[in-house]
mmCIF file of C-alpha atoms in Angstrom:
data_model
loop_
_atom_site.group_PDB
_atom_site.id
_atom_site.type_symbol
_atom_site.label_atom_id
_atom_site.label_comp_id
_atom_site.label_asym_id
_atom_site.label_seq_id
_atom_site.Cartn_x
_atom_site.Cartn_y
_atom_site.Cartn_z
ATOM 1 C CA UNK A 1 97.070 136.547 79.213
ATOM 2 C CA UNK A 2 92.990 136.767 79.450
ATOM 3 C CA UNK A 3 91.926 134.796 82.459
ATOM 4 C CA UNK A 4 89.515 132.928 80.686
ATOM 5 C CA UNK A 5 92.154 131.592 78.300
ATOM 6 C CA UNK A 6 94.017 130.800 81.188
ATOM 7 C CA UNK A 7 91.069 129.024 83.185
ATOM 8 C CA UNK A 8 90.826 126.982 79.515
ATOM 9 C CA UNK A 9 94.408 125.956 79.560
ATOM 10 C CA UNK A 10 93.884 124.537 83.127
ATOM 11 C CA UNK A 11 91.041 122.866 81.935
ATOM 12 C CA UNK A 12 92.892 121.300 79.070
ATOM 13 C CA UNK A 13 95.707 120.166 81.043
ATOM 14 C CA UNK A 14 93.568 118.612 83.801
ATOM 15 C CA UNK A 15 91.749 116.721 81.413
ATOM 16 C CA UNK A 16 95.013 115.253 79.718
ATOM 17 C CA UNK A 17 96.224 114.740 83.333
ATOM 18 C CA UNK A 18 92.450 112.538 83.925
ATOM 19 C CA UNK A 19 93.203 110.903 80.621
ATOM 20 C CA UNK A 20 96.858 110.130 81.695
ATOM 21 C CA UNK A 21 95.758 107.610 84.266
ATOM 22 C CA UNK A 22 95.412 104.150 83.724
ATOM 23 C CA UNK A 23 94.152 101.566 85.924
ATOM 24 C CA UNK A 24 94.346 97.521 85.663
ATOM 25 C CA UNK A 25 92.000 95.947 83.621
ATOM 26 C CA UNK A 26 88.188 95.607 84.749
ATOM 27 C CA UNK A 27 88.362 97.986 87.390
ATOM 28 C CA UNK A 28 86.948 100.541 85.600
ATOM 29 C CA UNK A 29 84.344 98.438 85.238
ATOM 30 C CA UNK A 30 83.745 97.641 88.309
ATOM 31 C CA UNK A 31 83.417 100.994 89.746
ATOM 32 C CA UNK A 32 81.194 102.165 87.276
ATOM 33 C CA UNK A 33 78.979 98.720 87.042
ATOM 34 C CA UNK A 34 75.641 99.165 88.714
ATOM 35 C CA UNK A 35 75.040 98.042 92.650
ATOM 36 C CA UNK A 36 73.895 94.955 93.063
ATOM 37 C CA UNK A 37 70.286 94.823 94.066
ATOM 38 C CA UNK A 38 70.400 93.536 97.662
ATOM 39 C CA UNK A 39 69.875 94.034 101.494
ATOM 40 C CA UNK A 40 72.680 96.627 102.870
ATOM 41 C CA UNK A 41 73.581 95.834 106.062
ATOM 42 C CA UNK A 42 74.758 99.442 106.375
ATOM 43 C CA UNK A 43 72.956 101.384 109.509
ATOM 44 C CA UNK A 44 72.089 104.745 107.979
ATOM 45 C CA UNK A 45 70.267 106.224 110.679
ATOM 46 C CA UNK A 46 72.400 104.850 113.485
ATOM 47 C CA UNK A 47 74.488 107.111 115.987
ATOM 48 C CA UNK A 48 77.818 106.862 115.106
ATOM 49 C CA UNK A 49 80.075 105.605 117.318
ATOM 50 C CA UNK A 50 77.535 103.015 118.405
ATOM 51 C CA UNK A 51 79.826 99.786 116.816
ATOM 52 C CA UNK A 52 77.469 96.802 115.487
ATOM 53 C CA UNK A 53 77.600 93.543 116.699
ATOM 54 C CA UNK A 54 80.664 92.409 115.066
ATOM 55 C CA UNK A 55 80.479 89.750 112.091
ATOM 56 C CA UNK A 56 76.662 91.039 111.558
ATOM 57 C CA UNK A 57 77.756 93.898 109.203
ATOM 58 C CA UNK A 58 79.662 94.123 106.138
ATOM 59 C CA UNK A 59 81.403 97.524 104.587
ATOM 60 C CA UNK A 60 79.681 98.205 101.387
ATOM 61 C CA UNK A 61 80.540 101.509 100.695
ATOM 62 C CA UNK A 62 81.365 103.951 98.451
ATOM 63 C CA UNK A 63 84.312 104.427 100.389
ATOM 64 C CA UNK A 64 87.930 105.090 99.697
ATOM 65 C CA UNK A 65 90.487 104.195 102.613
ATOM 66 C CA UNK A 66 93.870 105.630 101.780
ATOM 67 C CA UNK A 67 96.755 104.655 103.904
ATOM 68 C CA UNK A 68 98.609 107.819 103.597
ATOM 69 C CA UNK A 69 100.868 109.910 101.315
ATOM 70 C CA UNK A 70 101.421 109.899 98.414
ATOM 71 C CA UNK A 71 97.557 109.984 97.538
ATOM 72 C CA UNK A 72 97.571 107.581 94.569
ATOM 73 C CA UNK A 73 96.437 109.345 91.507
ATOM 74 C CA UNK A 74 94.228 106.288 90.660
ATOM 75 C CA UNK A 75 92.266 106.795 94.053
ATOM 76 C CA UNK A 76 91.135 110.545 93.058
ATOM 77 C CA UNK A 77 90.501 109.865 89.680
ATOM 78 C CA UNK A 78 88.074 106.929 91.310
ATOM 79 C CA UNK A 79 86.646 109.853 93.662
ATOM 80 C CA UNK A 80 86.227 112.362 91.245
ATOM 81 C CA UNK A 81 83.765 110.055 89.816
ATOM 82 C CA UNK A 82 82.173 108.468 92.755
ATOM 83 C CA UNK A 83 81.264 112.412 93.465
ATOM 84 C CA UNK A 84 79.942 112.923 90.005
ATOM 85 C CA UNK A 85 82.608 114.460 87.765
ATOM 86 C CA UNK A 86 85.071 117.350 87.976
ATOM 87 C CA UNK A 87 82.754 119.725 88.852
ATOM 88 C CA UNK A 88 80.936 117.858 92.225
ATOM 89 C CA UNK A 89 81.470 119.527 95.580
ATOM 90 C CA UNK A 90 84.469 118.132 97.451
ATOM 91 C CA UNK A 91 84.899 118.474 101.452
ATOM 92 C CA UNK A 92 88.335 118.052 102.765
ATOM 93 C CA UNK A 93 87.878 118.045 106.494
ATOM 94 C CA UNK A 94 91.189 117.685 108.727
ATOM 95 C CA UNK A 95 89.301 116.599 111.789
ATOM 96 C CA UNK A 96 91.937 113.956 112.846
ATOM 97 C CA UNK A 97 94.878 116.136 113.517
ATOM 98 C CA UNK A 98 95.688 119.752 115.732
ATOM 99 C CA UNK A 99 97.397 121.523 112.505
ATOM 100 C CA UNK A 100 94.236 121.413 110.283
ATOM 101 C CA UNK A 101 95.570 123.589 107.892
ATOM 102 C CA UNK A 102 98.659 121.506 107.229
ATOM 103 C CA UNK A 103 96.875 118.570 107.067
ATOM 104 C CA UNK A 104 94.805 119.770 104.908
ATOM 105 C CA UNK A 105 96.871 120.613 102.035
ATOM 106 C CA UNK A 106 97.494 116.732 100.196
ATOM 107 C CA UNK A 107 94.328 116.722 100.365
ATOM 108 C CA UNK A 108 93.018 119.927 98.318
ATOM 109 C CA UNK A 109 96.104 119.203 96.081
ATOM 110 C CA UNK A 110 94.799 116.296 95.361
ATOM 111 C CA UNK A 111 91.891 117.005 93.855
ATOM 112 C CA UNK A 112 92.619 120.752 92.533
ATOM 113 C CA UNK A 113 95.405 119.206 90.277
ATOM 114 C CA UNK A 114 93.224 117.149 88.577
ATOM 115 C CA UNK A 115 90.753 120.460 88.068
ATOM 116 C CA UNK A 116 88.640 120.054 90.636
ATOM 117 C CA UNK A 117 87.030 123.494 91.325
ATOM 118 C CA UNK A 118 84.590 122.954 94.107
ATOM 119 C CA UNK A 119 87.167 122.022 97.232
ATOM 120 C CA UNK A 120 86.508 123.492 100.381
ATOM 121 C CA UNK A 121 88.325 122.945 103.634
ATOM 122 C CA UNK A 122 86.151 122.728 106.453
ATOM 123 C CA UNK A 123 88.370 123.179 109.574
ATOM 124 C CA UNK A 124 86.050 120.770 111.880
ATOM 125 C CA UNK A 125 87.444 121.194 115.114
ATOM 126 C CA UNK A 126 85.754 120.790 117.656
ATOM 127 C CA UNK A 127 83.140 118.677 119.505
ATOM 128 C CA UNK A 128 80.576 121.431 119.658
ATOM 129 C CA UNK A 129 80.744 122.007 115.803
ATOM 130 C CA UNK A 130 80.197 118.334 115.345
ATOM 131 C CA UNK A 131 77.254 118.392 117.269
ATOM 132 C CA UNK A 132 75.913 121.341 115.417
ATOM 133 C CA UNK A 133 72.894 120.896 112.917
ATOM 134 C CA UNK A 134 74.588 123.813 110.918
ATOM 135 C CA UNK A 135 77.810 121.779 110.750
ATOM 136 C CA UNK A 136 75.972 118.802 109.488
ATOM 137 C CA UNK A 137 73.847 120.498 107.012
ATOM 138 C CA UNK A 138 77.112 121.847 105.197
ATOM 139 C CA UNK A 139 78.799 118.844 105.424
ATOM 140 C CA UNK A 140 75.612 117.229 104.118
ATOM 141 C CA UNK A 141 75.639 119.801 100.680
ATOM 142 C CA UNK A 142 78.811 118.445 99.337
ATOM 143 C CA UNK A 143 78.936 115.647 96.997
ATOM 144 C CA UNK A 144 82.100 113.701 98.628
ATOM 145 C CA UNK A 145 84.213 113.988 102.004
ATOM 146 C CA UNK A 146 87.846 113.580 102.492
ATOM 147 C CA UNK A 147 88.887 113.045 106.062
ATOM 148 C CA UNK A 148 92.374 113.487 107.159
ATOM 149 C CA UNK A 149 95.172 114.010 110.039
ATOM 150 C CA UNK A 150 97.719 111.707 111.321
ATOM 151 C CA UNK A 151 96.078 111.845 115.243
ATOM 152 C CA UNK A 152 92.784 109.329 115.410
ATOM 153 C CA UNK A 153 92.308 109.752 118.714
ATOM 154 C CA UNK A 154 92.015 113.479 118.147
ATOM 155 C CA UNK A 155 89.308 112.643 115.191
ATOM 156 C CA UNK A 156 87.264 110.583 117.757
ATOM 157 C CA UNK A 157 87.177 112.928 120.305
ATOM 158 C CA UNK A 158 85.536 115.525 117.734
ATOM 159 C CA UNK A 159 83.642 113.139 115.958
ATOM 160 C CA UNK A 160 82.344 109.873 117.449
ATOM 161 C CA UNK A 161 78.496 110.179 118.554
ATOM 162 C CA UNK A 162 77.984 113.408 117.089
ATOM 163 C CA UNK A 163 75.318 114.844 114.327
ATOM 164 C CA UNK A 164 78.581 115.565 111.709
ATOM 165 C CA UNK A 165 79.074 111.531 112.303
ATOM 166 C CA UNK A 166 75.634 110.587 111.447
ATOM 167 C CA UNK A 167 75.444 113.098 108.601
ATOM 168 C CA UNK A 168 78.544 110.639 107.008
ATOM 169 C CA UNK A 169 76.721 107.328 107.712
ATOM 170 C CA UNK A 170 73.807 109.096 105.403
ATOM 171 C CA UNK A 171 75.716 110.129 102.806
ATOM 172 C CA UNK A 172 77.309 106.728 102.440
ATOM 173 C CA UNK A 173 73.910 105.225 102.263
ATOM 174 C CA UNK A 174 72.462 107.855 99.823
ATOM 175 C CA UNK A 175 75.728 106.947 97.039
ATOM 176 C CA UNK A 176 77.928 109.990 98.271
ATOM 177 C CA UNK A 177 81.618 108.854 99.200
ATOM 178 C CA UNK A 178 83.583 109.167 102.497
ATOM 179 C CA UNK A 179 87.037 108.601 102.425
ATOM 180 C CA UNK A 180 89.965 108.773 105.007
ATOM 181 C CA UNK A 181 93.421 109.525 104.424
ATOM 182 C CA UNK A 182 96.084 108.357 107.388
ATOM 183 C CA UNK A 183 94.261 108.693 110.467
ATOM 184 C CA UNK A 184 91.148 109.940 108.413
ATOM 185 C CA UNK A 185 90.678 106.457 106.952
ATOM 186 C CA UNK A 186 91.749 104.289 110.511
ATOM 187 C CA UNK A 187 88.539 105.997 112.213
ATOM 188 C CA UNK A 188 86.738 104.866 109.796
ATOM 189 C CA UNK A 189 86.591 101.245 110.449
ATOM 190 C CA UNK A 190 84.590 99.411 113.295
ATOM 191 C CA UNK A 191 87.381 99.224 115.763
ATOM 192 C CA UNK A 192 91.203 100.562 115.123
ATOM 193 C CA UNK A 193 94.558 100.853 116.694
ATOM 194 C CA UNK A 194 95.786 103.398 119.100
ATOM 195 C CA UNK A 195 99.039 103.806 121.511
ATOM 196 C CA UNK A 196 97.648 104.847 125.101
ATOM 197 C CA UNK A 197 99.543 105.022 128.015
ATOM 198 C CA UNK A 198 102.354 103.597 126.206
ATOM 199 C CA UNK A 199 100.123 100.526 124.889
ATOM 200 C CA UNK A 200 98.371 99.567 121.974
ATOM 201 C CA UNK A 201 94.658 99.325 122.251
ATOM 202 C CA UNK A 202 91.994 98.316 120.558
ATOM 203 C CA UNK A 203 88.919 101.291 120.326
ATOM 204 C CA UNK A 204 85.591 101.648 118.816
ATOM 205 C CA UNK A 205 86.206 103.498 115.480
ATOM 206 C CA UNK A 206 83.004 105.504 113.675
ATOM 207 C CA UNK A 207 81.401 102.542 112.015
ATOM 208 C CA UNK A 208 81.220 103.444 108.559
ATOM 209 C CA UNK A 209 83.193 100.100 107.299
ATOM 210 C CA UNK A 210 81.575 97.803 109.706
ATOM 211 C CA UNK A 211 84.080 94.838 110.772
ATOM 212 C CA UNK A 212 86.979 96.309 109.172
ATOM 213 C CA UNK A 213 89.842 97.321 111.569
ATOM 214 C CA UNK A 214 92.023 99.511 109.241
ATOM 215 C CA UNK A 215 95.474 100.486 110.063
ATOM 216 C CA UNK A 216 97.567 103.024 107.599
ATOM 217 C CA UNK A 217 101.217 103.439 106.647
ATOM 218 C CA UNK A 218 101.044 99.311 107.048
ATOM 219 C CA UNK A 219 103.875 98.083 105.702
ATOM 220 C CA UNK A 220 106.435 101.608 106.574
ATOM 221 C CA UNK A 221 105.600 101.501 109.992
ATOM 222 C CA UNK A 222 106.046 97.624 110.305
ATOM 223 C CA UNK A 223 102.233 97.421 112.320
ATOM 224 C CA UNK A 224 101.560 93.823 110.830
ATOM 225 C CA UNK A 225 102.819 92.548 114.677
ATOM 226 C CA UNK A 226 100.760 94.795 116.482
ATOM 227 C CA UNK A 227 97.414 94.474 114.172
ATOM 228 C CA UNK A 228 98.041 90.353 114.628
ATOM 229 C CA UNK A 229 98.655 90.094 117.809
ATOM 230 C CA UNK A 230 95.241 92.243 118.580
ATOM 231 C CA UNK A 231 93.179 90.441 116.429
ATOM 232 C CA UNK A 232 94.557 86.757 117.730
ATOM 233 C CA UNK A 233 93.575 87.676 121.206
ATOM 234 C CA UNK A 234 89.941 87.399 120.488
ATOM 235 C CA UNK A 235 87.187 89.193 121.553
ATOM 236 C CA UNK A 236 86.941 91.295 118.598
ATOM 237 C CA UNK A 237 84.287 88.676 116.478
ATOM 238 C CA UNK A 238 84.465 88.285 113.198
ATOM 239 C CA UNK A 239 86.700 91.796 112.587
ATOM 240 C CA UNK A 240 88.728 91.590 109.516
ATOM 241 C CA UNK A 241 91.897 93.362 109.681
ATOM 242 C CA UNK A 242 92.668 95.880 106.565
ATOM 243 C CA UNK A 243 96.356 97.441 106.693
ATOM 244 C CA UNK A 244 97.192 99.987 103.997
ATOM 245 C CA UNK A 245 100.210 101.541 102.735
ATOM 246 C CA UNK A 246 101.287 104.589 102.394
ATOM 247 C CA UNK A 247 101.064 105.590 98.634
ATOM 248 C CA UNK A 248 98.186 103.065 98.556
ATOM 249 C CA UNK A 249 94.209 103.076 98.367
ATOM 250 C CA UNK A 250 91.480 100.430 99.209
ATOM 251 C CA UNK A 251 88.474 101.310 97.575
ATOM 252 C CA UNK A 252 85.027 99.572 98.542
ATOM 253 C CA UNK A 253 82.291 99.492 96.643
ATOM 254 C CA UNK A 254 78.700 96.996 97.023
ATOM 255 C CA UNK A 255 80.414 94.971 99.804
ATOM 256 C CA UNK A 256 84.286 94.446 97.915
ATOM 257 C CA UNK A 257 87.302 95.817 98.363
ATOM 258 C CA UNK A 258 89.618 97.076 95.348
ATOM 259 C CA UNK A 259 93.216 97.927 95.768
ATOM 260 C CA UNK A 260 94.672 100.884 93.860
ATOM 261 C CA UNK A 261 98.320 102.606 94.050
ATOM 262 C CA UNK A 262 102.304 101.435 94.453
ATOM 263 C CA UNK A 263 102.177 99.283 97.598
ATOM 264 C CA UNK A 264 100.076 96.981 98.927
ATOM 265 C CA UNK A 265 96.766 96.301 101.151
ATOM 266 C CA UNK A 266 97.384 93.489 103.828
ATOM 267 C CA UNK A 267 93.846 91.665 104.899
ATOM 268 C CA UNK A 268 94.034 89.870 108.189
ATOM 269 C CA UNK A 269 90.991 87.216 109.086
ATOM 270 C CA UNK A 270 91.003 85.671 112.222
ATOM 271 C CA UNK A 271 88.275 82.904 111.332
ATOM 272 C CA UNK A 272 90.633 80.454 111.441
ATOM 273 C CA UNK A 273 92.386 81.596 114.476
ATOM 274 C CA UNK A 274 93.787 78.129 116.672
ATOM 275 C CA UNK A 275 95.589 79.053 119.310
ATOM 276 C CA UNK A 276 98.963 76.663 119.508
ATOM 277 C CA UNK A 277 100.236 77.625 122.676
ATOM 278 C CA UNK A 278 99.727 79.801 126.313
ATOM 279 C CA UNK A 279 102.069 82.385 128.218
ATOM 280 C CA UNK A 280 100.181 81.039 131.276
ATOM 281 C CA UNK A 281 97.842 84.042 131.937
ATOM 282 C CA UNK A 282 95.125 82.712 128.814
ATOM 283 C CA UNK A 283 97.156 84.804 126.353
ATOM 284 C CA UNK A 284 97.906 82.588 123.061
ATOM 285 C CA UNK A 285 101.652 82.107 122.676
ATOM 286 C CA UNK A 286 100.529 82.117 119.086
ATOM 287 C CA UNK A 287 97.602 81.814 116.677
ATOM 288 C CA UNK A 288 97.188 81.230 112.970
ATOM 289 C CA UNK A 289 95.714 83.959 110.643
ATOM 290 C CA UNK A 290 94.633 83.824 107.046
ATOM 291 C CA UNK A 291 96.810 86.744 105.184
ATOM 292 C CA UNK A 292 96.361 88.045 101.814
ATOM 293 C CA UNK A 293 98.808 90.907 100.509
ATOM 294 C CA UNK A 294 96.683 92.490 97.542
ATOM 295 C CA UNK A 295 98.566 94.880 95.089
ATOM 296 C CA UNK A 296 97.394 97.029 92.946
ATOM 297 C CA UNK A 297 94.112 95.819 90.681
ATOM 298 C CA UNK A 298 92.916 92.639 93.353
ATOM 299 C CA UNK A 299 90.065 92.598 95.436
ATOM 300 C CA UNK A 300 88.900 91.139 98.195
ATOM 301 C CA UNK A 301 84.724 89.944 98.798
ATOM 302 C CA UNK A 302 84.200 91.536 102.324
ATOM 303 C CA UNK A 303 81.461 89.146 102.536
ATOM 304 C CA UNK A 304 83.101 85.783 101.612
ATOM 305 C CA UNK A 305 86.842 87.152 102.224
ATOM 306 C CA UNK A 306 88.381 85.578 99.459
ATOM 307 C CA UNK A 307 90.086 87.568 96.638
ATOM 308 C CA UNK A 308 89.679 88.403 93.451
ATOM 309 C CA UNK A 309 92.221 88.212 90.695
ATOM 310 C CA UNK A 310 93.138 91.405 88.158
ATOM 311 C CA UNK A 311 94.350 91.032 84.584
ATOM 312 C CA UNK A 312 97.776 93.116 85.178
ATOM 313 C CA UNK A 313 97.359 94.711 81.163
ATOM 314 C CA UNK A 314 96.440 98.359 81.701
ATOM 315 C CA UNK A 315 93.372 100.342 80.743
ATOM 316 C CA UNK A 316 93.036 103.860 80.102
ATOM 317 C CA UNK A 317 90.672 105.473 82.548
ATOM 318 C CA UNK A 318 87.842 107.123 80.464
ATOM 319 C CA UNK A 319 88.823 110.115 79.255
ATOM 320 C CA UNK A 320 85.302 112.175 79.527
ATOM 321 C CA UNK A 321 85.681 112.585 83.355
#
């Protein structure tokens, strides 16, 4: 077979794959609606790793924060066109992991099934690259990142503070979309979850979704304890706590969260947080959280925190991207 038939049968088959896809009702218009004319509270030209005041930001994306595999078919399709269409430039960078080439692979899949040409892995690695001006000029070319791993402290240690982290903040702000699978989407957030020592802490994250604490594989690791527990104990402001499954995407756009994919997104706020009880040491024996479990189709304002309902009929996705 001629390759150039065979480059137009891929073609063809990607497109009816694109064209397969259907999403709830009104999200497709509300990813392709235009922004809202208003005041960003995003940082652009901040250092990352240098966490706002919490409360004083909200995430307004584009972002997409998946909570691990399976990548939900409905969060690429929304990618591919955040970045402009099948043929953008797409960056999968397994910074948040030490096997970057195995992490790496969902993640080119992803995109390369759906006939994505441009995909590049760039196997960001250490500190020194990060902090490289050549490092941040390519990442800055592409049209889109994906970030991914399954070790966050690993990401932060490469990327927190660093040019590469400041070249994502301006990308963000100039309409190009970051987003994080696993690990790659808990660094994301203002603050996240880690085990040290045998403990769960509480760590500055890169910034890009100010006040969001986001915590993947939510529900199959059972971490709605653990996420509760850290936001009761106060001292984290007016963090909102975003736990996503695995198979499951949140994607934010102009300051609200959409959910896309088979599980669920679990939003904890601690603004109504009243303590009911003490261990003794000035540790609540318990506290009351406001909790909404989204599935797939609601929102969530990031601003007002209150959700938005989705008409459960399907759409087809437009079948021209």
């Amino acid at each position: 077979m001629r390759l150039d038939r065979l480059s137009d049968i891929t073609s063809e088959l990607s497109s009816n794959l694109v064209k397969s896809i259907v999403f709830p009702t009104g999200f497709w218009e509300w990813l392709t609606r235009p922004l809202a004319d208003r005041r960003r509270d995003r940082k652009a030209g901040s250092k990352s790793g240098e966490v706002a005041e919490s409360g004083h930001g909200v995430a307004t994306g584009p972002l997409v924060l998946i909570g691990g595999a399976p990548i939900p078919d409905e969060a690429v399709v929304a990618l591919i066109h955040l970045v402009g269409g099948r043929s953008a430039a797409m960056a999968v960078v397994p910074v948040a992991t030490r096997d970057p080439g195995r992490a790496a692979e969902e993640g080119v899949r992803g995109f390369t099934r759906f006939g994505m040409r441009k995909v590049e892995v760039l196997e960001l690695t250490t500190r020194e690259q990060a902090e490289s001006e050549e490092w941040a000029r390519r990442l800055s070319s592409f049209d889109g990142v994906l970030l991914c791993g399954e070790d966050p402290l690993v990401g932060l240690d490469i990327l927190a503070g660093t040019r590469c982290a400041r070249t994502l903040q301006e990308m963000m702000a100039a309409g190009k979309p970051v987003a994080g699978l696993a690990a790659g989407a808990a660094i994301l957030g203002e603050r996240l979850l880690v085990e040290q020592d045998g403990k769960e802490t509480v760590v500055a994250g890169l910034g890009l979704a100010p006040s969001l604490m986001v915590d993947p594989y939510f529900t199959q690791r059972a971490r709605f304890s653990r996420m509760a527990q850290a936001l009761s104990q106060g001292g984290l402001g007016n963090l909102l706590g975003v736990g996503v499954d695995g198979g499951t995407a949140v994607v934010i756009r102009d300051e609200e969260a959409r959910v896309l994919g088979e599980g669920s997104a679990t939003f904890l706020s601690p603004e109504e947080s009243v303590p009911v009880g003490d261990q003794g040491n000035g540790t609540p024996g318990a506290a009351e959280l406001k909790v909404h479990v989204l599935t797939d189709g609601f929102g969530l304002n990031l601003r007002t925190r209150k959700p938005t309902a989705a008409v459960r009929e399907p759409a087809e996705a437009a079948g021209n991207r």
